[in-house]
Coordinates of C-alpha atoms in Angstrom, one line a residue:
Chain A
M1 CA 69.1 52.2 123.1
N2 CA 67.8 53.7 126.3
P3 CA 67.0 50.8 128.6
Y4 CA 64.3 52.8 130.5
Y5 CA 60.8 53.7 129.3
N6 CA 60.9 52.7 125.6
A7 CA 57.6 53.7 124.0
E8 CA 57.8 50.4 122.0
D9 CA 57.6 48.4 125.3
L10 CA 54.0 49.5 125.8
K11 CA 53.1 47.1 123.0
K12 CA 54.7 44.3 125.0
F13 CA 52.5 44.7 128.0
G14 CA 50.7 41.5 127.2
N15 CA 54.0 39.6 127.4
I16 CA 54.0 39.8 131.2
S17 CA 52.0 36.6 131.0
E18 CA 55.2 34.9 129.9
Y19 CA 56.4 34.7 133.5
D20 CA 53.1 34.2 135.2
K21 CA 50.1 33.4 132.9
P22 CA 47.3 32.9 135.5
L23 CA 48.0 36.2 137.3
A24 CA 48.4 38.1 134.1
E25 CA 45.1 36.7 132.8
K26 CA 43.4 37.7 136.0
F27 CA 44.8 41.2 135.7
F28 CA 43.9 41.8 132.1
S29 CA 40.4 40.4 132.6
W30 CA 39.8 42.6 135.7
Y31 CA 41.3 45.5 133.8
G32 CA 38.9 45.1 131.0
D33 CA 35.9 44.9 133.4
V34 CA 37.1 48.0 135.2
F35 CA 37.0 50.1 132.1
A36 CA 33.7 48.9 130.8
E37 CA 30.6 51.1 130.8
G38 CA 29.1 51.1 134.3
A39 CA 27.9 53.6 136.8
L40 CA 30.6 55.7 135.3
T41 CA 30.9 56.0 131.5
A42 CA 33.9 54.5 129.7
R43 CA 34.7 58.1 128.8
E44 CA 34.7 59.3 132.4
K45 CA 36.8 56.3 133.4
S46 CA 39.3 57.1 130.6
L47 CA 39.7 60.7 131.9
I48 CA 40.2 59.4 135.5
A49 CA 42.9 57.0 134.1
L50 CA 44.6 59.9 132.3
A51 CA 44.7 61.9 135.5
V52 CA 46.0 58.9 137.5
S53 CA 48.6 58.3 134.8
H54 CA 50.0 61.7 135.6
A55 CA 49.8 61.2 139.4
V56 CA 51.7 57.9 139.2
Q57 CA 53.9 59.4 136.4
C58 CA 53.7 56.4 134.1
P59 CA 54.7 57.4 130.6
Y60 CA 53.2 54.3 129.1
C61 CA 49.8 55.1 130.7
I62 CA 50.0 58.8 129.6
D63 CA 50.5 57.7 126.0
A64 CA 47.8 55.1 126.2
Y65 CA 45.2 57.4 127.9
S66 CA 46.0 60.5 125.9
E67 CA 45.0 58.5 122.8
D68 CA 42.1 56.8 124.5
T69 CA 40.5 60.0 125.8
M70 CA 40.9 61.6 122.4
A71 CA 39.3 58.6 120.7
K72 CA 36.4 58.8 123.2
G73 CA 35.7 62.4 122.1
C74 CA 37.3 64.3 125.0
T75 CA 38.7 67.8 124.2
E76 CA 42.2 69.0 125.0
E77 CA 40.6 71.3 127.6
Q78 CA 38.9 68.4 129.4
M79 CA 42.2 66.4 129.3
M80 CA 44.2 69.2 130.8
E81 CA 41.6 69.8 133.5
A82 CA 41.9 66.1 134.4
V83 CA 45.7 66.5 134.7
H84 CA 45.2 69.6 136.9
V85 CA 43.0 67.5 139.2
A86 CA 45.8 65.0 139.6
A87 CA 48.3 67.8 140.1
A88 CA 46.0 69.5 142.6
I89 CA 45.7 66.3 144.6
R90 CA 49.4 65.7 144.5
G91 CA 50.2 69.3 145.5
G92 CA 47.5 69.3 148.1
A93 CA 48.8 66.1 149.5
S94 CA 52.2 67.8 150.1
L95 CA 50.7 71.0 151.4
V96 CA 48.2 69.3 153.8
H97 CA 51.3 67.9 155.6
A98 CA 52.2 71.5 156.4
T99 CA 49.7 71.1 159.3
Q100 CA 52.0 68.5 160.7
M101 CA 55.0 70.8 160.3
M102 CA 53.0 73.6 162.0
N103 CA 51.9 71.3 164.8
K104 CA 55.6 70.4 165.4
V105 CA 56.8 74.0 165.2
K106 CA 54.1 75.0 167.7
E107 CA 55.0 72.2 170.0
L108 CA 58.7 73.1 170.0
T109 CA 58.5 76.9 170.2
M110 CA 57.6 79.2 173.1
Chain B
M1 CA 46.0 74.7 100.8
K2 CA 46.6 73.0 97.4
S3 CA 45.7 69.4 96.5
L4 CA 48.6 66.9 96.4
L5 CA 48.1 66.9 92.6
A6 CA 48.5 70.6 92.3
Q7 CA 51.6 70.4 94.5
Q8 CA 52.9 67.7 92.2
H9 CA 53.4 65.7 95.3
I10 CA 54.7 62.2 94.8
L11 CA 51.6 60.8 96.7
S12 CA 49.3 62.2 94.0
N13 CA 50.5 59.2 92.0
T14 CA 48.4 56.2 93.0
S15 CA 51.1 53.6 92.2
E16 CA 53.4 55.4 94.7
Q17 CA 50.7 55.0 97.3
M18 CA 50.2 51.3 96.5
Q19 CA 53.9 50.8 96.7
L20 CA 54.0 52.3 100.1
L21 CA 51.1 50.2 101.3
E22 CA 52.9 47.1 99.9
D23 CA 56.3 48.0 101.3
I24 CA 55.0 48.1 104.8
V25 CA 54.1 44.4 104.4
E26 CA 57.7 43.5 103.5
G27 CA 59.4 46.0 105.9
A28 CA 57.4 45.6 109.1
S29 CA 55.2 43.1 111.0
I30 CA 52.1 44.0 109.0
P31 CA 50.5 40.9 107.5
S32 CA 49.1 41.1 104.1
F33 CA 45.3 41.8 104.3
K34 CA 44.6 39.3 101.5
E35 CA 46.5 36.6 103.4
K36 CA 44.8 37.5 106.6
L37 CA 41.4 36.9 105.0
Y38 CA 42.6 33.7 103.4
M39 CA 43.8 32.3 106.7
L40 CA 40.5 33.1 108.3
G41 CA 38.5 31.5 105.5
F42 CA 37.1 34.7 104.1
S43 CA 38.9 34.5 100.8
P44 CA 37.9 35.3 98.1
L45 CA 35.8 38.2 99.5
R46 CA 32.8 38.6 97.2
A47 CA 30.0 41.1 96.8
S48 CA 26.7 40.1 98.2
G49 CA 24.5 42.0 95.7
I50 CA 24.3 45.8 95.2
E51 CA 22.2 47.9 97.4
I52 CA 24.0 51.2 97.1
F53 CA 25.1 52.9 93.9
Q54 CA 27.7 55.4 95.0
V55 CA 28.6 58.0 92.5
N56 CA 31.6 60.3 92.8
V57 CA 30.4 63.2 90.7
G58 CA 33.7 65.0 90.8
K59 CA 36.8 65.9 92.8
M60 CA 36.1 69.6 92.9
C61 CA 35.5 70.9 96.4
N62 CA 35.3 74.3 98.1
Q63 CA 37.4 72.8 101.0
T64 CA 40.8 71.2 101.2
C65 CA 40.6 68.9 104.2
K66 CA 43.8 67.5 105.5
H67 CA 42.6 63.9 105.7
C68 CA 40.8 63.8 102.3
H69 CA 41.1 60.5 100.6
V70 CA 40.0 62.0 97.3
D71 CA 42.6 64.8 97.4
A72 CA 39.7 67.0 96.5
G73 CA 39.9 70.8 96.5
P74 CA 39.1 74.0 94.5
D75 CA 42.0 73.2 92.1
R76 CA 40.6 69.8 91.0
K77 CA 38.7 70.0 87.7
E78 CA 37.6 66.3 87.3
I79 CA 33.8 66.5 87.1
M80 CA 31.3 63.9 85.9
T81 CA 29.6 64.9 82.6
K82 CA 25.9 64.8 82.0
G83 CA 26.5 62.1 79.5
T84 CA 28.1 59.8 82.2
M85 CA 25.3 60.7 84.5
E86 CA 22.9 59.5 81.8
L87 CA 24.8 56.2 81.7
C88 CA 24.4 55.9 85.4
L89 CA 20.7 56.5 85.1
S90 CA 20.4 53.8 82.5
A91 CA 22.2 51.4 84.8
L92 CA 19.9 52.3 87.7
K93 CA 16.8 52.1 85.6
N94 CA 17.5 48.5 84.8
S95 CA 18.4 47.4 88.3
T96 CA 16.7 46.9 91.7
I97 CA 19.3 49.0 93.5
G98 CA 17.4 51.2 96.0
T99 CA 19.9 53.8 97.0
V100 CA 22.0 56.4 95.1
D101 CA 24.8 57.8 97.3
L102 CA 26.3 61.0 95.9
T103 CA 29.8 62.0 96.9
G104 CA 32.8 64.1 95.7
G105 CA 34.5 66.6 96.2
A106 CA 31.5 68.7 97.0
P107 CA 28.8 66.9 94.9
E108 CA 26.8 70.1 94.7
L109 CA 29.5 71.8 92.6
N110 CA 28.8 69.5 89.7
P111 CA 26.6 71.8 87.4
N112 CA 24.2 68.9 86.8
F113 CA 23.9 67.8 90.4
R114 CA 20.3 68.9 90.9
W115 CA 19.2 67.4 87.6
F116 CA 20.8 64.1 88.5
V117 CA 19.1 64.1 91.9
E118 CA 15.7 64.8 90.3
E119 CA 16.2 62.0 87.7
C120 CA 17.3 59.5 90.4
V121 CA 14.2 60.4 92.5
K122 CA 12.0 59.9 89.4
L123 CA 13.4 56.4 89.1
G124 CA 12.1 55.8 92.7
K125 CA 15.6 55.7 94.2
K126 CA 16.5 57.0 97.7
V127 CA 19.2 59.7 97.3
I128 CA 22.0 60.4 99.8
D129 CA 24.1 63.5 99.5
R130 CA 27.4 63.7 101.3
C131 CA 27.3 67.4 101.9
N132 CA 30.3 69.2 103.5
L133 CA 27.8 71.8 104.9
T134 CA 30.0 74.9 104.0
I135 CA 28.9 74.6 100.4
I136 CA 25.5 75.9 101.4
Y137 CA 27.1 79.3 102.2
A138 CA 29.9 79.2 99.6
N139 CA 27.9 81.0 97.1
K140 CA 24.4 82.5 96.8
K141 CA 23.4 79.9 94.3
Y142 CA 23.7 77.2 96.9
H143 CA 21.8 78.9 99.7
D144 CA 18.6 77.0 98.8
L145 CA 20.2 73.6 98.8
P146 CA 18.4 72.6 102.1
E147 CA 15.0 73.3 100.5
F148 CA 16.1 71.4 97.4
F149 CA 17.2 68.4 99.5
A150 CA 13.9 68.5 101.5
A151 CA 11.8 68.7 98.3
H152 CA 13.4 65.5 97.1
R153 CA 13.6 63.8 100.5
V154 CA 17.4 63.6 100.1
E155 CA 19.2 62.1 103.1
V156 CA 21.9 64.5 104.1
V157 CA 25.2 63.0 105.4
S158 CA 27.6 65.7 106.7
S159 CA 31.1 65.6 108.0
L160 CA 31.6 67.1 111.4
P161 CA 34.8 65.6 112.8
F162 CA 34.4 67.2 116.2
Y163 CA 31.9 69.2 118.3
N164 CA 34.2 72.2 118.7
A165 CA 35.9 74.6 116.3
D166 CA 39.5 73.9 117.2
R167 CA 39.6 70.3 116.2
T168 CA 37.2 70.6 113.3
D169 CA 39.1 73.6 111.8
R170 CA 42.4 71.8 112.2
Q171 CA 41.2 69.0 109.9
R172 CA 38.8 70.9 107.6
G173 CA 40.1 74.5 107.4
E174 CA 39.8 77.8 109.2
G175 CA 36.3 78.8 110.0
V176 CA 34.7 75.6 108.8
F177 CA 33.1 74.8 112.2
D178 CA 31.3 78.0 112.5
I179 CA 29.8 77.8 109.0
S180 CA 29.0 74.1 109.6
V181 CA 27.0 75.1 112.7
K182 CA 25.1 77.7 110.8
A183 CA 24.3 75.2 108.0
L184 CA 23.2 72.5 110.5
Q185 CA 20.9 75.0 112.2
R186 CA 19.5 75.9 108.8
L187 CA 18.9 72.2 108.0
N188 CA 17.2 71.8 111.4
S189 CA 15.0 74.8 110.7
I190 CA 13.4 73.1 107.7
G191 CA 13.0 69.8 109.5
Y192 CA 16.3 67.9 108.9
G193 CA 17.3 65.9 111.9
M194 CA 14.0 66.7 113.7
K195 CA 11.7 64.1 115.1
G196 CA 8.8 63.1 112.9
S197 CA 9.9 65.1 109.9
G198 CA 11.2 62.1 108.0
L199 CA 14.1 64.3 106.8
V200 CA 17.3 62.5 107.8
L201 CA 20.5 64.3 108.8
N202 CA 23.4 62.1 109.7
L203 CA 26.8 63.3 110.8
V204 CA 30.2 61.8 110.0
Y205 CA 32.9 61.7 112.6
N206 CA 36.5 61.1 111.5
P207 CA 39.3 61.0 114.1
T208 CA 41.3 64.2 113.8
G209 CA 44.6 62.5 113.9
A210 CA 46.5 59.2 113.9
F211 CA 44.1 57.4 116.2
L212 CA 41.1 55.1 115.8
S213 CA 37.6 56.0 116.7
S214 CA 36.1 54.9 119.9
S215 CA 32.6 53.5 120.1
Q216 CA 30.2 55.2 117.7
E217 CA 27.5 55.2 120.4
V218 CA 29.8 56.9 123.0
L219 CA 30.8 59.6 120.5
A220 CA 27.2 60.1 119.3
A221 CA 26.1 60.7 122.9
Q222 CA 28.8 63.3 123.5
F223 CA 28.1 65.0 120.1
R224 CA 24.4 65.1 120.8
K225 CA 24.9 66.6 124.3
V226 CA 27.2 69.4 123.2
L227 CA 25.5 70.2 119.9
V228 CA 22.1 70.5 121.5
E229 CA 23.3 72.4 124.6
E230 CA 25.6 74.8 122.9
F231 CA 24.1 75.2 119.4
G232 CA 20.6 73.8 119.5
I233 CA 21.5 71.3 116.8
H234 CA 19.8 68.0 116.3
F235 CA 20.8 65.1 114.1
N236 CA 19.7 61.5 113.5
N237 CA 22.8 59.4 113.6
L238 CA 26.5 59.9 114.0
Y239 CA 28.7 57.6 111.8
A240 CA 32.2 57.0 113.0
I241 CA 34.5 56.4 110.0
T242 CA 38.1 55.4 110.2
N243 CA 40.6 57.4 108.2
M244 CA 42.1 55.3 105.5
P245 CA 45.9 55.3 105.0
I246 CA 45.7 56.8 101.5
S247 CA 46.1 60.1 99.8
R248 CA 46.2 63.2 102.1
F249 CA 45.8 61.2 105.3
L250 CA 48.7 59.0 104.2
E251 CA 50.8 62.1 103.5
F252 CA 49.9 63.3 107.1
L253 CA 50.9 59.9 108.5
L254 CA 54.2 59.9 106.8
R255 CA 55.0 63.6 107.6
S256 CA 54.2 63.1 111.2
G257 CA 56.1 59.8 111.6
N258 CA 52.8 58.0 112.4
Y259 CA 52.5 55.7 109.4
E260 CA 53.9 52.5 110.7
S261 CA 52.2 52.8 114.1
Y262 CA 48.9 53.7 112.5
M263 CA 49.1 50.6 110.3
E264 CA 49.9 48.6 113.4
K265 CA 46.9 50.0 115.2
L266 CA 44.6 49.0 112.3
V267 CA 46.1 45.5 112.2
N268 CA 45.9 45.0 115.9
A269 CA 42.3 46.2 115.9
F270 CA 41.4 43.8 113.0
N271 CA 38.0 42.3 113.8
P272 CA 37.0 39.2 111.9
A273 CA 33.3 40.0 112.7
A274 CA 33.5 43.2 110.7
V275 CA 34.6 41.4 107.4
S276 CA 31.1 40.3 106.3
G277 CA 29.7 43.8 106.8
V278 CA 32.2 45.9 104.9
M279 CA 30.6 48.3 102.5
C280 CA 32.3 47.0 99.3
R281 CA 30.1 43.9 99.6
N282 CA 26.8 45.8 99.0
T283 CA 28.1 48.9 97.2
I284 CA 29.3 49.8 93.7
S285 CA 31.3 52.9 93.3
I286 CA 31.3 54.9 90.1
G287 CA 34.1 57.4 89.3
W288 CA 33.7 60.8 87.8
D289 CA 34.7 59.3 84.4
G290 CA 32.3 56.4 84.7
Y291 CA 34.7 53.6 85.7
L292 CA 33.5 51.1 88.3
Y293 CA 35.2 50.3 91.6
D294 CA 34.4 48.3 94.8
C295 CA 34.5 51.5 97.0
D296 CA 35.5 55.1 96.9
F297 CA 38.9 54.2 98.5
N298 CA 39.7 51.7 95.7
Q299 CA 38.6 54.4 93.3
M300 CA 41.2 56.8 94.7
L301 CA 43.8 54.1 94.4
D302 CA 42.7 53.4 90.8
L303 CA 41.8 49.8 91.6
K304 CA 39.2 49.3 88.9
I305 CA 36.7 46.4 88.8
S306 CA 37.7 44.3 85.8
N307 CA 35.8 41.7 83.8
G308 CA 38.7 41.1 81.5
N309 CA 38.9 44.8 80.9
P310 CA 38.3 47.7 83.3
M311 CA 34.5 48.0 83.7
H312 CA 32.7 51.2 82.8
V313 CA 29.2 52.1 83.8
R314 CA 28.1 51.8 80.2
D315 CA 28.8 48.1 80.5
F316 CA 27.0 47.8 83.8
N317 CA 26.3 44.1 84.3
T318 CA 24.4 43.4 87.5
Q319 CA 24.8 39.6 87.2
F320 CA 28.6 39.9 87.1
L321 CA 28.8 42.7 89.6
N322 CA 26.5 41.2 92.2
D323 CA 29.0 38.3 92.8
R324 CA 32.3 39.9 91.8
E325 CA 35.5 39.3 93.7
I326 CA 36.5 42.4 95.7
I327 CA 39.9 43.9 95.0
L328 CA 41.8 44.1 98.3
S329 CA 44.9 45.8 99.5
Q330 CA 46.5 46.9 102.8
H331 CA 44.2 50.0 103.2
C332 CA 41.3 47.5 103.6
Y333 CA 42.5 47.1 107.3
G334 CA 40.8 50.5 107.8
C335 CA 37.4 49.0 107.2
T336 CA 37.9 46.0 109.5
A337 CA 39.4 47.7 112.5
G338 CA 37.4 47.6 115.8
A339 CA 33.7 47.8 115.1
G340 CA 34.5 48.2 111.4
S341 CA 34.0 51.2 109.2
S342 CA 31.8 52.0 106.2
C343 CA 30.1 55.0 104.7
G344 CA 27.4 54.2 107.2
G345 CA 29.8 54.1 110.1
E346 CA 30.4 51.0 112.3
V347 CA 29.4 47.7 110.8
V348 CA 29.2 45.6 114.0
K349 CA 28.1 46.3 117.5
V350 CA 30.9 46.2 120.0
A351 CA 29.9 45.2 123.6

């Protein structure tokens, strides 16, 4: 069995309370509140979560929020656009550092 | 696409389906539904009177949807006869049941459909028709169905699993979405789903895969927004109905390797608050051949109501049926998951 990233482990997420119950309870309670309907809809929050899942490259989160966004009535197009937003920010975050590189190059060159 | 029966598929045999549902109790961490209710003090689950008389007038359909629990399709020939409809009318005449809910197949394909609706209306019953929409355009003789429905104040309940063509057609067949849109616009044009008309048009959402429905309210808002903006379509309510792990949907679950995980999802989403509102408690389901069942799903699994012998509509006995013990199996987890699921959508409000 592959010791890393087993899909079955997602079901065991709740077991983190085994080693520290009070902190786990705080986390899950906060997590539930975060995703409740608010100024943003639960559907919008789910799409954000899907995008962030890709940005942090968490396969458990990608599985969970691919299903959650579909269940909340999102289309494949909307889901892919959300992932592109994550990718654009990640790509942009690398590229914007090019200004640093350019600054340095200009500082060093005649 | 052919029905499972026409394919001679092993799952067209109801005892094979029951065996699969039972095997998962033994083979995996899926508790028995009956035991679950017993542990929670809901056992035995009994009917709470009959408010809805749901008649499956036949398995013939112009569509062959991939999730169909009836295994309906053009190749299914089981159709309720006028004689059996007359027995249904006798049962209705002698009861205080207020609603007749017609389902199929495509109920309108039954040659006596219109006569039966008229007779039910004469008895003062409210009639619901579970219309697949495309039937309206399947043949010229069905084009005036919207006017017929309106003339008899029939409530129309129509399946529309998604608000775009891609996901709808993947479940219901190529081109179904476009025709459904046309049919919904037609129903709107004569007042269905429009404010103040009194003509009710409800939509049914089924997840288009091995996942559970999200909040009915959230989905309804999304459907309303897209259908109004893109197609000018209006409707009254959207009912979110869970796919039951039986018949063609079971075949899909097995073929796609999702069966066990889907059952786990249903079990993990078990909501004790949904138990008292499940539809079998206030519904009686009548098969095309007149036999009685607790719900359309039990009907497709051949789980007949028995009072010593399997009960037929000719022996309709309100006193016994009002308080009968419901026949349960593992598929019942489908009706108690999350906010619950019935022919009228969710059964409890989820915060």
